Amino acid sequence: METAKHLLTPRDLAEAIGASESSVRRWVDNGQIHIARTAGGHRRIPVGEAVRFIRRMGLIVVHPEKLGLRNWPSDRGADIGAADMDQPLYAALLAGDAPLARGLILSAFLAGGSLGNLLDGPVRLSLHRLGELWQHDSRGILVEHRAIEIARGILNELQGLLPATADGAALAVGGAPEGDPYVLPSQMAGLVLQECGYRAINFGANTPVELVTEWAIERRAELLWVSLTAPIDVEVLRQTLGEVAVRLDSQGCALVVGGRHAGEVVDPADRGRVHHADSMAELARFAKSRLAKKFSD
Amino acid sequence: METAKHLLTPRDLAEAIGASESSVRRWVDNGQIHIARTAGGHRRIPVGEAVRFIRRMGLIVVHPEKLGLRNWPSDRGADIGAADMDQPLYAALLAGDAPLARGLILSAFLAGGSLGNLLDGPVRLSLHRLGELWQHDSRGILVEHRAIEIARGILNELQGLLPATADGAALAVGGAPEGDPYVLPSQMAGLVLQECGYRAINFGANTPVELVTEWAIERRAELLWVSLTAPIDVEVLRQTLGEVAVRLDSQGCALVVGGRHAGEVVDPADRGRVHHADSMAELARFAKSRLAKKFSD
DNA sequence: GGTCAATTCAACCAAATCATTCATAGCTGC
DNA sequence: GCAGCTATGAATGATTTGGTTGAATTGACC
């Protein structure tokens, strides 16, 4: 686990903005970037100074994660705290203002909070509120659909900002079960798992769990997620999950169920084989611990 | 492995299109290409901007690899025309090779053909073939789902590469009707209409036509598309379309129905009010003629 | 506290890019 | 044809960039 960094090395900044270490060093020595030094004379760049420099020069951040801004306690410095963002994001999605919503989410991603917190917080809250609009006005359905399309695009863009997964990375597969048409939660799960270092394959909505299970076993996947949002037949799914959990467990593949109705479909008898994640942050935690365990073996 | 370049130097772009560095510099300084700068003042060109410029100017890309878009072995001829592309694209989507599929589609887009031909040709053919896999093997469903997710991401990227729509652009709204879960065709339609100069709002799959109609009339939309892929109740939809067509027609909003089952749901009695597009190219043709007529008024 | 691999240091150099100028080629209107 | 205009490509010396060198520092581990 990478600890939150308040100070960047010249290399960190160089990689983040797609420049060379030499250039960053020169800019520092020119006085364009104000830095601190270690006792031995190594340059250390405060994140705030890095952000200021990037903004002043209008530079493009190619690898945001190198700035180490994520996993921050969203206290200060960050332009937009995730905590204050749900209202503006909700408004943007409500109005169908895609560029604004994109700016809000990408800023938050660049400026701070972990991906899990971002998705669990403003994004989830906004979409949840939008999802209830149709109860008051049938046209709320349209607003919700439009918001989902916008969010899908932004999540897709976020994926491009994540570091590329290594070739030998662990495989994670998943989707929403048959009868569940919601695409976003599963896409989010894939995103989070990719951030954790998995090679994630998202099969999207309405995908039979048994098929994904077969696929996971064949391809030696190490994690299978099931994203459950629609109120589908609980009894059937519970039994299905119990059955596939046994097969997956014997192959060393973890089964994680998440989503609005996840709690109802996990049979207490299957605890230990069927894991349950209430949020994206929890999914990330589980996934990371699973990877760590694999490494220690 | 070289990481994908997000920023090009003037020389990169110059070599890619077979021009001189001087020209690229001049185009940048003229404002024809929008760029970023390094701290020292060197020009850095985002790939998206390069793609937009190349298409806008109708330039020929001599060395696509300089743009970092060709990550597949270029054993075949330098130019893969849209006509020869369906086989490689099908193979890429079948294998779940997202970067390869992306490279193929973006290269074809870069080559300058109309978006309609690209979508009607290789993309549609590949997805159609993939959609029939499940008849031989139930796991074909997974392959299809995965391919759809990949294609969605690429289409999303394509949208970002289209020139921004003008502020006062005509509005077009649409989606797939209630009961039709297919998201891609509607997304493609939105993309094509945006290319034609419309401000397109895609409500996605499973969206009641009556609601979209109300929305279109309220917002003074000039075009409403209905993308019909799933074999849903023809009788009901035909009647619905007939009814909304009258209302839309009185407001000067065109109604276009497209997709696999479009022919069946257009009542001959409604001809003239319910337009029918067999392909994306045809949709583009209709949309453009509609815009032209508006201008001549 | 000590060891050791990885990182960063300062200094240097080759290559690339900068802004500017100038020459050439193509086109238009007379 | 020819003068005028524009676009392009090729030079110029100055500046910026990115890579390399051996030495020093750092951070993690024992």
XYZ file of C-alpha atoms (C1' of nucleotides) in Angstrom:
654
model
C 0.000 0.000 0.000
C 1.324 3.332 -0.998
C 1.280 5.911 1.718
C -0.134 9.332 0.998
C 2.666 11.530 -0.249
C 2.861 15.177 0.564
C 6.186 15.572 -1.178
C 6.977 14.526 -4.715
C 10.342 13.656 -6.200
C 11.300 15.309 -9.465
C 10.619 12.014 -11.167
C 7.063 11.867 -9.853
C 6.258 15.246 -11.273
C 8.103 14.534 -14.511
C 6.108 11.377 -15.164
C 2.862 13.030 -14.182
C 3.205 15.747 -16.782
C 5.002 13.683 -19.376
C 8.302 15.539 -19.192
C 11.796 14.370 -18.348
C 13.447 14.419 -14.969
C 16.093 16.729 -16.344
C 13.522 19.302 -17.307
C 11.867 19.281 -13.923
C 15.242 19.694 -12.275
C 16.009 22.643 -14.497
C 12.653 24.283 -13.809
C 13.282 23.873 -10.113
C 16.737 25.391 -10.393
C 15.357 28.243 -12.477
C 13.022 29.109 -9.670
C 9.906 28.225 -11.650
C 9.060 25.602 -9.051
C 9.552 26.328 -5.394
C 10.810 23.324 -3.496
C 12.102 21.944 -0.256
C 15.283 19.914 0.118
C 16.114 16.870 2.148
C 19.060 16.982 4.504
C 21.172 15.400 1.794
C 20.188 17.886 -0.851
C 17.529 15.924 -2.765
C 14.672 17.969 -4.173
C 11.232 17.456 -2.689
C 8.259 19.163 -4.305
C 5.178 19.920 -2.212
C 2.048 18.746 -4.017
C 0.473 22.141 -3.707
C 3.447 23.680 -5.446
C 3.263 21.057 -8.159
C -0.406 21.756 -8.746
C 0.241 25.493 -8.784
C 3.025 25.046 -11.302
C 0.921 22.817 -13.524
C -1.958 25.258 -13.495
C 0.225 28.306 -14.018
C 1.895 26.766 -17.029
C -1.292 25.244 -18.362
C 0.354 21.843 -18.510
C -1.517 18.663 -19.195
C -1.422 15.943 -16.576
C -0.757 12.712 -18.386
C -0.468 10.409 -15.384
C -2.483 11.877 -12.524
C -1.809 8.978 -10.237
C 1.865 9.849 -10.181
C 1.017 12.980 -8.273
C -0.055 10.712 -5.462
C -2.951 13.006 -4.804
C -5.296 10.151 -4.321
C -5.701 8.375 -1.029
C -5.580 11.761 0.561
C -7.656 12.642 3.485
C -9.641 15.263 1.608
C -8.746 18.014 4.018
C -7.264 21.009 2.306
C -5.445 21.914 -0.842
C -7.688 19.930 -3.088
C -9.741 22.218 -5.240
C -12.934 20.315 -4.879
C -13.442 18.081 -1.902
C -15.560 15.073 -2.644
C -17.739 16.054 0.260
C -18.838 19.310 -1.322
C -19.322 17.898 -4.761
C -22.551 15.939 -4.717
C -24.773 18.991 -4.990
C -23.052 20.512 -8.045
C -22.699 17.116 -9.678
C -26.343 16.344 -9.101
C -27.266 19.688 -10.620
C -25.039 19.108 -13.620
C -26.440 15.658 -14.291
C -29.970 16.890 -13.734
C -29.449 19.595 -16.318
C -27.733 17.201 -18.697
C -24.637 19.354 -18.710
C -22.091 16.759 -19.744
C -19.017 19.022 -19.895
C -19.729 20.358 -16.415
C -20.261 16.908 -14.933
C -17.115 15.730 -16.651
C -15.149 18.658 -15.278
C -16.411 18.047 -11.768
C -15.598 14.366 -11.727
C -12.237 14.655 -13.454
C -11.230 17.517 -11.165
C -12.122 15.488 -8.137
C -10.169 12.584 -9.538
C -7.138 14.737 -10.225
C -7.370 16.674 -7.023
C -7.920 14.129 -4.394
C -10.194 11.487 -3.061
C -9.719 7.842 -3.894
C -11.702 6.477 -6.790
C -13.746 4.452 -4.336
C -14.735 7.483 -2.319
C -15.506 9.453 -5.429
C -17.813 6.770 -6.779
C -19.394 5.944 -3.420
C -19.913 9.582 -2.636
C -20.960 12.203 -5.140
C -21.486 9.902 -8.101
C -23.578 7.322 -6.306
C -25.578 9.910 -4.398
C -26.330 11.960 -7.477
C -27.436 9.000 -9.517
C -29.490 7.634 -6.663
C -31.366 10.904 -6.317
C -31.879 11.046 -10.062
C -33.196 7.518 -9.985
C -36.032 8.587 -7.727
C -37.200 11.459 -9.863
C -39.605 9.388 -11.957
C -41.802 8.903 -8.908
C -42.732 12.560 -9.052
C -42.635 13.086 -12.783
C -42.640 10.473 -15.487
C -40.128 12.536 -17.414
C -37.689 11.855 -14.625
C -36.990 8.637 -16.484
C -35.515 10.651 -19.320
C -33.391 12.733 -16.999
C -32.116 9.577 -15.368
C -31.352 7.909 -18.688
C -29.517 10.951 -19.946
C -27.524 11.176 -16.726
C -26.576 7.522 -17.001
C -25.325 8.015 -20.541
C -23.265 10.994 -19.423
C -21.856 9.138 -16.443
C -20.966 6.160 -18.606
C -18.908 8.360 -20.840
C -17.082 9.937 -17.950
C -16.334 6.589 -16.320
C -14.974 5.452 -19.629
C -12.673 8.421 -19.692
C -11.579 7.736 -16.131
C -10.555 4.281 -17.187
C -8.150 5.806 -19.642
C -6.570 7.806 -16.867
C -5.826 4.779 -14.743
C -2.375 3.286 -15.075
C -2.278 0.468 -17.570
C -2.563 -2.935 -15.931
C 0.527 -5.078 -16.000
C 0.589 -8.022 -18.361
C 0.683 -10.654 -15.696
C -1.956 -8.985 -13.575
C -4.593 -11.003 -11.799
C -7.839 -11.363 -13.706
C -11.173 -10.161 -12.387
C -14.448 -10.691 -14.223
C -17.991 -9.685 -13.454
C -21.217 -8.009 -14.354
C -24.828 -7.585 -13.344
C -26.850 -10.834 -13.194
C -29.556 -11.899 -15.575
C -32.569 -9.636 -15.320
C -30.613 -6.717 -13.915
C -30.338 -4.022 -16.582
C -28.203 -1.556 -14.646
C -24.870 -1.015 -16.332
C -23.214 1.638 -14.224
C -22.538 -0.191 -10.952
C -20.793 -3.006 -12.763
C -18.752 -0.578 -14.798
C -17.735 1.162 -11.580
C -16.704 -2.123 -10.028
C -14.522 -2.900 -13.010
C -12.959 0.522 -12.745
C -12.188 0.141 -9.065
C -10.686 -3.285 -9.562
C -8.523 -2.006 -12.369
C -7.293 0.701 -10.059
C -6.387 -2.009 -7.561
C -4.177 -3.645 -10.164
C -6.487 -6.272 -11.621
C -7.115 -6.839 -15.274
C -10.860 -6.346 -15.139
C -13.331 -7.642 -17.700
C -16.799 -6.183 -17.349
C -19.531 -8.155 -19.067
C -22.084 -5.475 -18.325
C -25.728 -5.847 -17.465
C -27.997 -8.839 -17.750
C -25.263 -11.463 -17.757
C -26.006 -14.935 -16.378
C -23.864 -15.621 -13.321
C -23.311 -19.254 -14.288
C -21.731 -18.262 -17.581
C -19.392 -15.791 -15.944
C -18.451 -18.477 -13.454
C -17.483 -20.911 -16.185
C -15.470 -18.191 -17.866
C -13.743 -17.262 -14.612
C -12.725 -20.841 -13.931
C -11.507 -21.451 -17.464
C -9.430 -18.291 -17.530
C -8.172 -18.750 -13.978
C -9.668 -15.502 -12.775
C -8.951 -14.622 -9.171
C -12.015 -12.554 -8.510
C -15.597 -12.537 -9.725
C -17.915 -9.657 -8.952
C -21.683 -9.627 -9.165
C -23.282 -6.216 -9.150
C -26.901 -6.394 -8.046
C -29.048 -3.294 -8.412
C -32.464 -4.303 -9.719
C -34.892 -6.083 -7.374
C -34.781 -9.440 -9.092
C -35.784 -12.839 -7.766
C -33.819 -13.123 -4.552
C -34.421 -16.798 -3.891
C -33.153 -17.961 -7.260
C -30.066 -15.795 -7.205
C -29.231 -16.786 -3.639
C -29.244 -20.422 -4.584
C -27.242 -19.767 -7.755
C -24.640 -17.821 -5.851
C -24.350 -20.562 -3.255
C -23.714 -23.127 -5.950
C -21.176 -21.204 -7.973
C -19.423 -20.065 -4.795
C -18.427 -23.640 -4.053
C -16.982 -24.147 -7.515
C -15.181 -20.812 -7.508
C -13.816 -21.359 -4.021
C -12.302 -24.668 -5.029
C -10.464 -22.867 -7.825
C -9.151 -20.104 -5.628
C -11.410 -17.489 -7.133
C -13.102 -15.043 -4.793
C -16.786 -14.197 -5.252
C -17.871 -10.693 -4.298
C -21.455 -9.514 -4.378
C -22.230 -5.831 -4.199
C -25.026 -3.430 -4.837
C -28.315 -2.279 -3.454
C -29.758 -5.710 -2.824
C -26.555 -7.583 -2.175
C -27.261 -8.157 1.508
C -30.450 -10.085 0.787
C -28.956 -12.609 -1.570
C -26.007 -13.735 0.516
C -26.989 -16.875 2.353
C -25.535 -16.860 5.869
C -24.557 -20.448 5.248
C -22.260 -19.314 2.463
C -20.384 -16.780 4.518
C -16.699 -17.164 3.849
C -17.322 -18.176 0.276
C -19.622 -15.376 -0.830
C -18.159 -12.032 0.101
C -20.214 -8.930 0.389
C -19.165 -5.372 -0.400
C -21.469 -2.522 0.513
C -19.512 0.064 -1.380
C -16.813 0.552 -3.962
C -14.365 1.459 -1.235
C -15.104 -1.827 0.464
C -14.669 -3.686 -2.800
C -11.304 -2.006 -3.231
C -10.294 -2.949 0.284
C -11.240 -6.546 -0.255
C -9.532 -6.718 -3.631
C -6.320 -5.252 -2.294
C -6.194 -7.554 0.693
C -6.781 -10.466 -1.654
C -3.851 -9.392 -3.814
C -1.656 -8.881 -0.779
C -2.464 -12.359 0.458
C -1.587 -13.794 -2.917
C 1.773 -12.067 -2.824
C 2.627 -13.295 0.636
C 2.111 -16.886 -0.474
C 6.601 -1.430 -24.584
C 6.148 2.230 -25.186
C 3.357 3.822 -23.293
C 0.748 5.463 -25.461
C 1.665 9.060 -26.133
C -0.925 11.604 -25.233
C 1.148 14.517 -26.406
C 2.817 14.900 -29.781
C 5.647 17.198 -30.743
C 5.244 19.265 -33.897
C 7.681 16.916 -35.559
C 5.576 13.867 -34.675
C 2.553 15.365 -36.330
C 4.568 16.683 -39.249
C 6.019 13.266 -39.990
C 2.671 11.568 -39.528
C 1.020 13.664 -42.215
C 4.086 14.160 -44.373
C 4.343 17.893 -43.919
C 7.165 20.055 -42.669
C 7.662 21.139 -39.126
C 7.386 24.724 -40.246
C 3.888 24.183 -41.527
C 2.747 22.533 -38.352
C 4.158 25.413 -36.386
C 2.344 27.893 -38.570
C -0.961 26.034 -38.281
C -0.577 26.004 -34.541
C 0.196 29.706 -34.410
C -2.724 30.444 -36.720
C -5.014 28.816 -34.238
C -5.904 25.970 -36.561
C -4.489 23.493 -34.073
C -5.084 23.969 -30.391
C -2.081 23.015 -28.305
C -0.469 22.953 -24.909
C 2.998 24.234 -24.151
C 5.823 22.974 -21.997
C 7.171 25.199 -19.285
C 9.932 26.205 -21.670
C 7.548 27.128 -24.438
C 7.779 24.056 -26.658
C 4.561 23.044 -28.386
C 2.834 19.823 -27.352
C -0.164 18.616 -29.345
C -2.826 16.397 -27.764
C -3.597 13.436 -30.033
C -7.290 14.201 -30.040
C -6.573 17.628 -31.391
C -4.303 16.154 -34.028
C -7.041 13.740 -35.111
C -9.595 16.533 -35.327
C -7.251 18.636 -37.407
C -6.364 15.815 -39.764
C -9.992 15.024 -40.426
C -11.056 18.621 -40.745
C -8.364 19.248 -43.334
C -8.840 15.923 -45.056
C -5.168 15.135 -44.736
C -3.653 11.773 -45.500
C -1.781 10.069 -42.711
C 1.475 8.737 -44.081
C 2.864 7.360 -40.829
C -0.008 6.501 -38.486
C 2.344 4.970 -35.951
C 3.757 8.396 -35.243
C 0.405 9.266 -33.738
C 0.573 6.283 -31.423
C -2.735 4.979 -32.679
C -1.524 1.834 -34.381
C -0.684 -0.733 -31.809
C -1.226 -3.712 -34.003
C 1.397 -5.418 -36.112
C 1.254 -3.593 -39.417
C 1.941 -6.668 -41.480
C -0.883 -5.925 -43.830
C -0.754 -3.048 -46.216
C -0.290 0.418 -44.895
C -3.897 1.366 -45.402
C -6.671 -0.772 -44.151
C -9.658 0.627 -45.905
C -12.984 0.388 -44.206
C -13.871 -2.310 -46.680
C -11.089 -4.651 -45.570
C -11.542 -3.963 -41.909
C -14.451 -6.097 -40.835
C -12.440 -9.277 -40.545
C -9.674 -7.871 -38.308
C -12.172 -5.931 -36.251
C -14.325 -8.991 -35.780
C -11.291 -10.945 -34.664
C -10.253 -8.232 -32.242
C -13.686 -7.979 -30.667
C -13.992 -11.752 -30.555
C -10.735 -11.967 -28.646
C -11.667 -9.096 -26.383
C -8.627 -7.156 -27.518
C -9.758 -3.641 -26.723
C -6.571 -1.793 -27.728
C -6.511 -3.515 -31.092
C -10.155 -2.801 -31.789
C -9.587 0.779 -30.745
C -6.613 1.129 -33.053
C -8.540 -0.295 -35.982
C -11.558 1.917 -35.565
C -9.637 5.077 -34.790
C -7.369 4.530 -37.780
C -10.342 4.110 -40.051
C -11.849 7.239 -38.566
C -8.578 9.035 -39.082
C -8.515 8.008 -42.716
C -11.359 10.401 -43.172
C -14.306 8.314 -44.270
C -17.715 9.322 -43.046
C -18.695 8.048 -39.669
C -21.794 6.526 -41.188
C -19.860 4.236 -43.508
C -17.562 3.165 -40.721
C -20.425 2.260 -38.428
C -22.562 0.663 -41.127
C -19.660 -1.366 -42.389
C -17.079 -3.025 -40.177
C -18.600 -2.113 -36.839
C -22.109 -3.238 -37.607
C -20.983 -6.387 -39.387
C -18.657 -7.420 -36.604
C -21.218 -6.909 -33.897
C -23.877 -8.647 -35.906
C -21.711 -11.721 -36.320
C -20.841 -11.655 -32.633
C -24.522 -11.433 -31.794
C -25.141 -14.766 -33.436
C -22.445 -16.663 -31.579
C -24.650 -17.663 -28.658
C -26.638 -19.922 -30.947
C -23.668 -22.256 -31.156
C -22.240 -21.766 -27.690
C -23.917 -20.251 -24.686
C -20.694 -18.530 -23.765
C -21.085 -16.520 -26.918
C -23.269 -14.295 -24.800
C -20.239 -13.334 -22.763
C -18.163 -12.651 -25.840
C -20.925 -10.468 -27.200
C -21.348 -8.584 -23.943
C -17.641 -7.973 -23.700
C -17.495 -6.773 -27.292
C -20.366 -4.392 -26.649
C -18.582 -2.922 -23.651
C -15.447 -2.439 -25.728
C -17.350 -0.899 -28.605
C -19.183 1.448 -26.257
C -15.876 2.732 -24.972
C -14.532 3.326 -28.456
C -17.683 5.081 -29.611
C -17.411 7.260 -26.560
C -13.892 8.160 -27.545
C -15.015 8.898 -31.076
C -17.523 11.332 -29.701
C -14.702 13.255 -28.075
C -12.919 13.439 -31.404
C -15.808 15.005 -33.247
C -15.734 18.765 -33.601
C -17.642 20.480 -30.845
C -21.229 21.287 -31.752
C -22.074 24.926 -32.140
C -24.083 26.603 -29.430
C -27.139 27.281 -31.508
C -27.120 23.885 -33.152
C -30.347 22.069 -33.866
C -31.390 19.609 -31.207
C -31.864 15.913 -31.861
C -33.096 13.463 -29.254
C -33.645 9.746 -29.325
C -33.100 6.297 -27.958
C -34.288 2.716 -28.133
C -37.978 2.207 -27.266
C -39.356 0.574 -24.167
C -38.492 -3.112 -24.076
C -35.472 -2.743 -26.361
C -32.312 -3.205 -24.294
C -29.780 -2.569 -27.057
C -27.649 0.470 -26.304
C -25.181 0.564 -29.161
C -27.374 1.401 -32.155
C -28.839 4.383 -30.392
C -25.419 5.560 -29.332
C -24.268 5.284 -32.929
C -27.235 7.304 -34.121
C -26.423 10.047 -31.649
C -22.834 10.032 -32.818
C -23.791 10.298 -36.479
C -26.200 13.129 -35.809
C -23.580 14.970 -33.834
C -21.264 14.609 -36.787
C -23.961 16.149 -38.960
C -23.981 19.195 -36.731
C -26.834 18.419 -34.367
C -26.686 18.649 -30.629
C -27.655 15.056 -29.935
C -29.092 13.764 -26.695
C -29.125 10.002 -26.451
C -31.476 8.594 -23.840
C -30.186 5.088 -24.361
C -32.054 1.823 -24.268
C -35.512 1.058 -22.970
C -36.867 4.586 -23.177
C -40.611 5.116 -23.769
C -41.174 6.859 -27.081
C -44.014 8.981 -25.708
C -41.739 10.507 -23.093
C -39.059 11.350 -25.618
C -41.743 12.904 -27.790
C -42.909 15.202 -25.013
C -39.330 16.165 -24.324
C -38.646 16.836 -27.990
C -41.664 19.114 -28.315
C -40.904 21.004 -25.115
C -37.289 21.588 -26.071
C -38.094 22.375 -29.675
C -36.027 19.492 -30.989
C -35.853 19.228 -34.749
C -35.270 15.519 -34.982
C -36.271 12.487 -32.965
C -34.717 9.124 -33.629
C -36.006 5.734 -32.554
C -33.520 2.899 -32.748
C -35.244 -0.456 -32.910
C -33.150 -3.584 -32.553
C -35.003 -6.049 -30.321
C -38.050 -7.873 -31.697
C -40.634 -6.137 -29.555
C -44.388 -5.858 -30.011
C -44.706 -4.480 -33.508
C -48.398 -3.615 -33.376
C -48.139 -1.480 -30.268
C -45.097 0.397 -31.426
C -46.543 1.014 -34.861
C -49.583 2.627 -33.356
C -47.505 4.649 -30.915
C -45.280 5.910 -33.683
C -48.265 6.874 -35.770
C -49.689 8.916 -32.933
C -46.528 10.726 -31.921
C -45.656 11.368 -35.558
C -48.674 13.600 -35.929
C -47.758 15.654 -32.885
C -44.099 15.893 -33.870
C -44.950 16.809 -37.429
C -47.113 19.687 -36.296
C -44.156 21.045 -34.350
C -41.713 20.747 -37.216
C -39.822 17.879 -35.645
C -38.818 15.001 -37.868
C -39.297 11.414 -36.694
C -36.766 8.855 -37.912
C -36.996 5.157 -37.192
C -34.012 2.947 -37.764
C -32.706 -0.471 -36.899
C -33.209 -4.094 -37.645
C -36.997 -4.105 -37.330
C -37.662 -0.560 -38.420
C -39.318 -1.520 -41.666
C -42.032 -3.500 -39.920
C -43.191 -0.758 -37.606
C -43.652 2.024 -40.112
C -47.278 2.146 -41.126
C -47.592 2.932 -44.849
C -50.321 5.369 -43.902
C -47.774 7.383 -41.944
C -45.349 7.740 -44.780
C -44.161 11.319 -44.947
C -44.433 11.709 -41.202
C -42.476 8.663 -40.067
C -39.167 8.471 -41.860
C -37.202 5.323 -42.137
C -33.421 4.935 -42.210
C -31.933 1.560 -42.993
C -28.431 2.558 -42.067
C -26.391 5.194 -40.326
C -25.353 6.622 -43.669
C -28.990 7.028 -44.585
C -29.709 8.663 -41.260
C -26.862 11.076 -41.915
C -28.197 11.830 -45.372
C -31.657 12.531 -44.057
C -30.345 14.645 -41.188
C -28.176 16.741 -43.448
C -30.922 17.350 -45.977
C -33.174 18.382 -43.128
C -30.597 20.888 -41.933
C -30.080 22.195 -45.431
C -33.814 22.717 -45.883
C -33.940 24.626 -42.617
C -31.167 26.926 -43.779
C -32.809 27.629 -47.116
C -35.927 28.815 -45.315
C 23.121 0.685 14.067
C 24.479 -1.385 9.587
C 23.691 -3.152 4.833
C 22.085 -2.763 0.240
C 19.291 -1.869 -3.804
C 16.980 1.878 -5.760
C 16.748 6.579 -6.360
C 18.492 11.166 -6.930
C 22.342 14.230 -7.286
C 25.204 17.520 -10.308
C 27.284 18.078 -14.523
C 27.619 17.412 -19.159
C 26.222 16.553 -24.090
C 23.585 15.439 -28.120
C 19.274 16.098 -30.138
C 15.157 18.532 -30.679
C 12.560 22.726 -30.787
C 12.241 27.659 -30.608
C 11.416 32.224 -33.219
C 12.746 34.354 -37.205
C 14.044 35.047 -41.862
C 14.247 33.915 -46.623
C 13.485 31.415 -50.983
C 10.389 28.815 -53.768
C 6.010 27.188 -55.700
C 1.145 27.751 -56.755
C -2.645 30.600 -57.543
C -5.527 34.918 -58.908
C -6.655 38.843 -61.453
C -5.199 41.946 -64.896
C 3.000 36.987 -69.220
C 3.372 39.242 -64.836
C 2.739 41.533 -60.495
C 0.646 40.465 -56.097
C -0.742 37.270 -52.713
C -0.530 33.091 -49.984
C 1.175 28.730 -48.516
C 4.993 25.888 -47.962
C 9.580 24.285 -46.878
C 14.289 25.158 -45.649
C 17.828 27.531 -43.342
C 19.744 30.329 -39.043
C 21.685 30.760 -34.163
C 19.600 30.591 -29.540
C 17.080 27.977 -26.291
C 14.927 23.891 -24.407
C 14.770 19.179 -23.752
C 16.008 14.508 -22.541
C 19.449 11.102 -21.743
C 23.954 9.581 -19.541
C 27.727 9.684 -16.370
C 29.788 8.322 -11.659
C 29.036 9.852 -6.941
C 25.945 10.663 -3.127
C 21.537 10.052 -0.744
C 17.485 7.668 0.553
C 14.460 4.211 2.369
C 13.535 -0.448 3.642
C 15.091 -4.355 5.742
C 17.860 -6.993 8.990
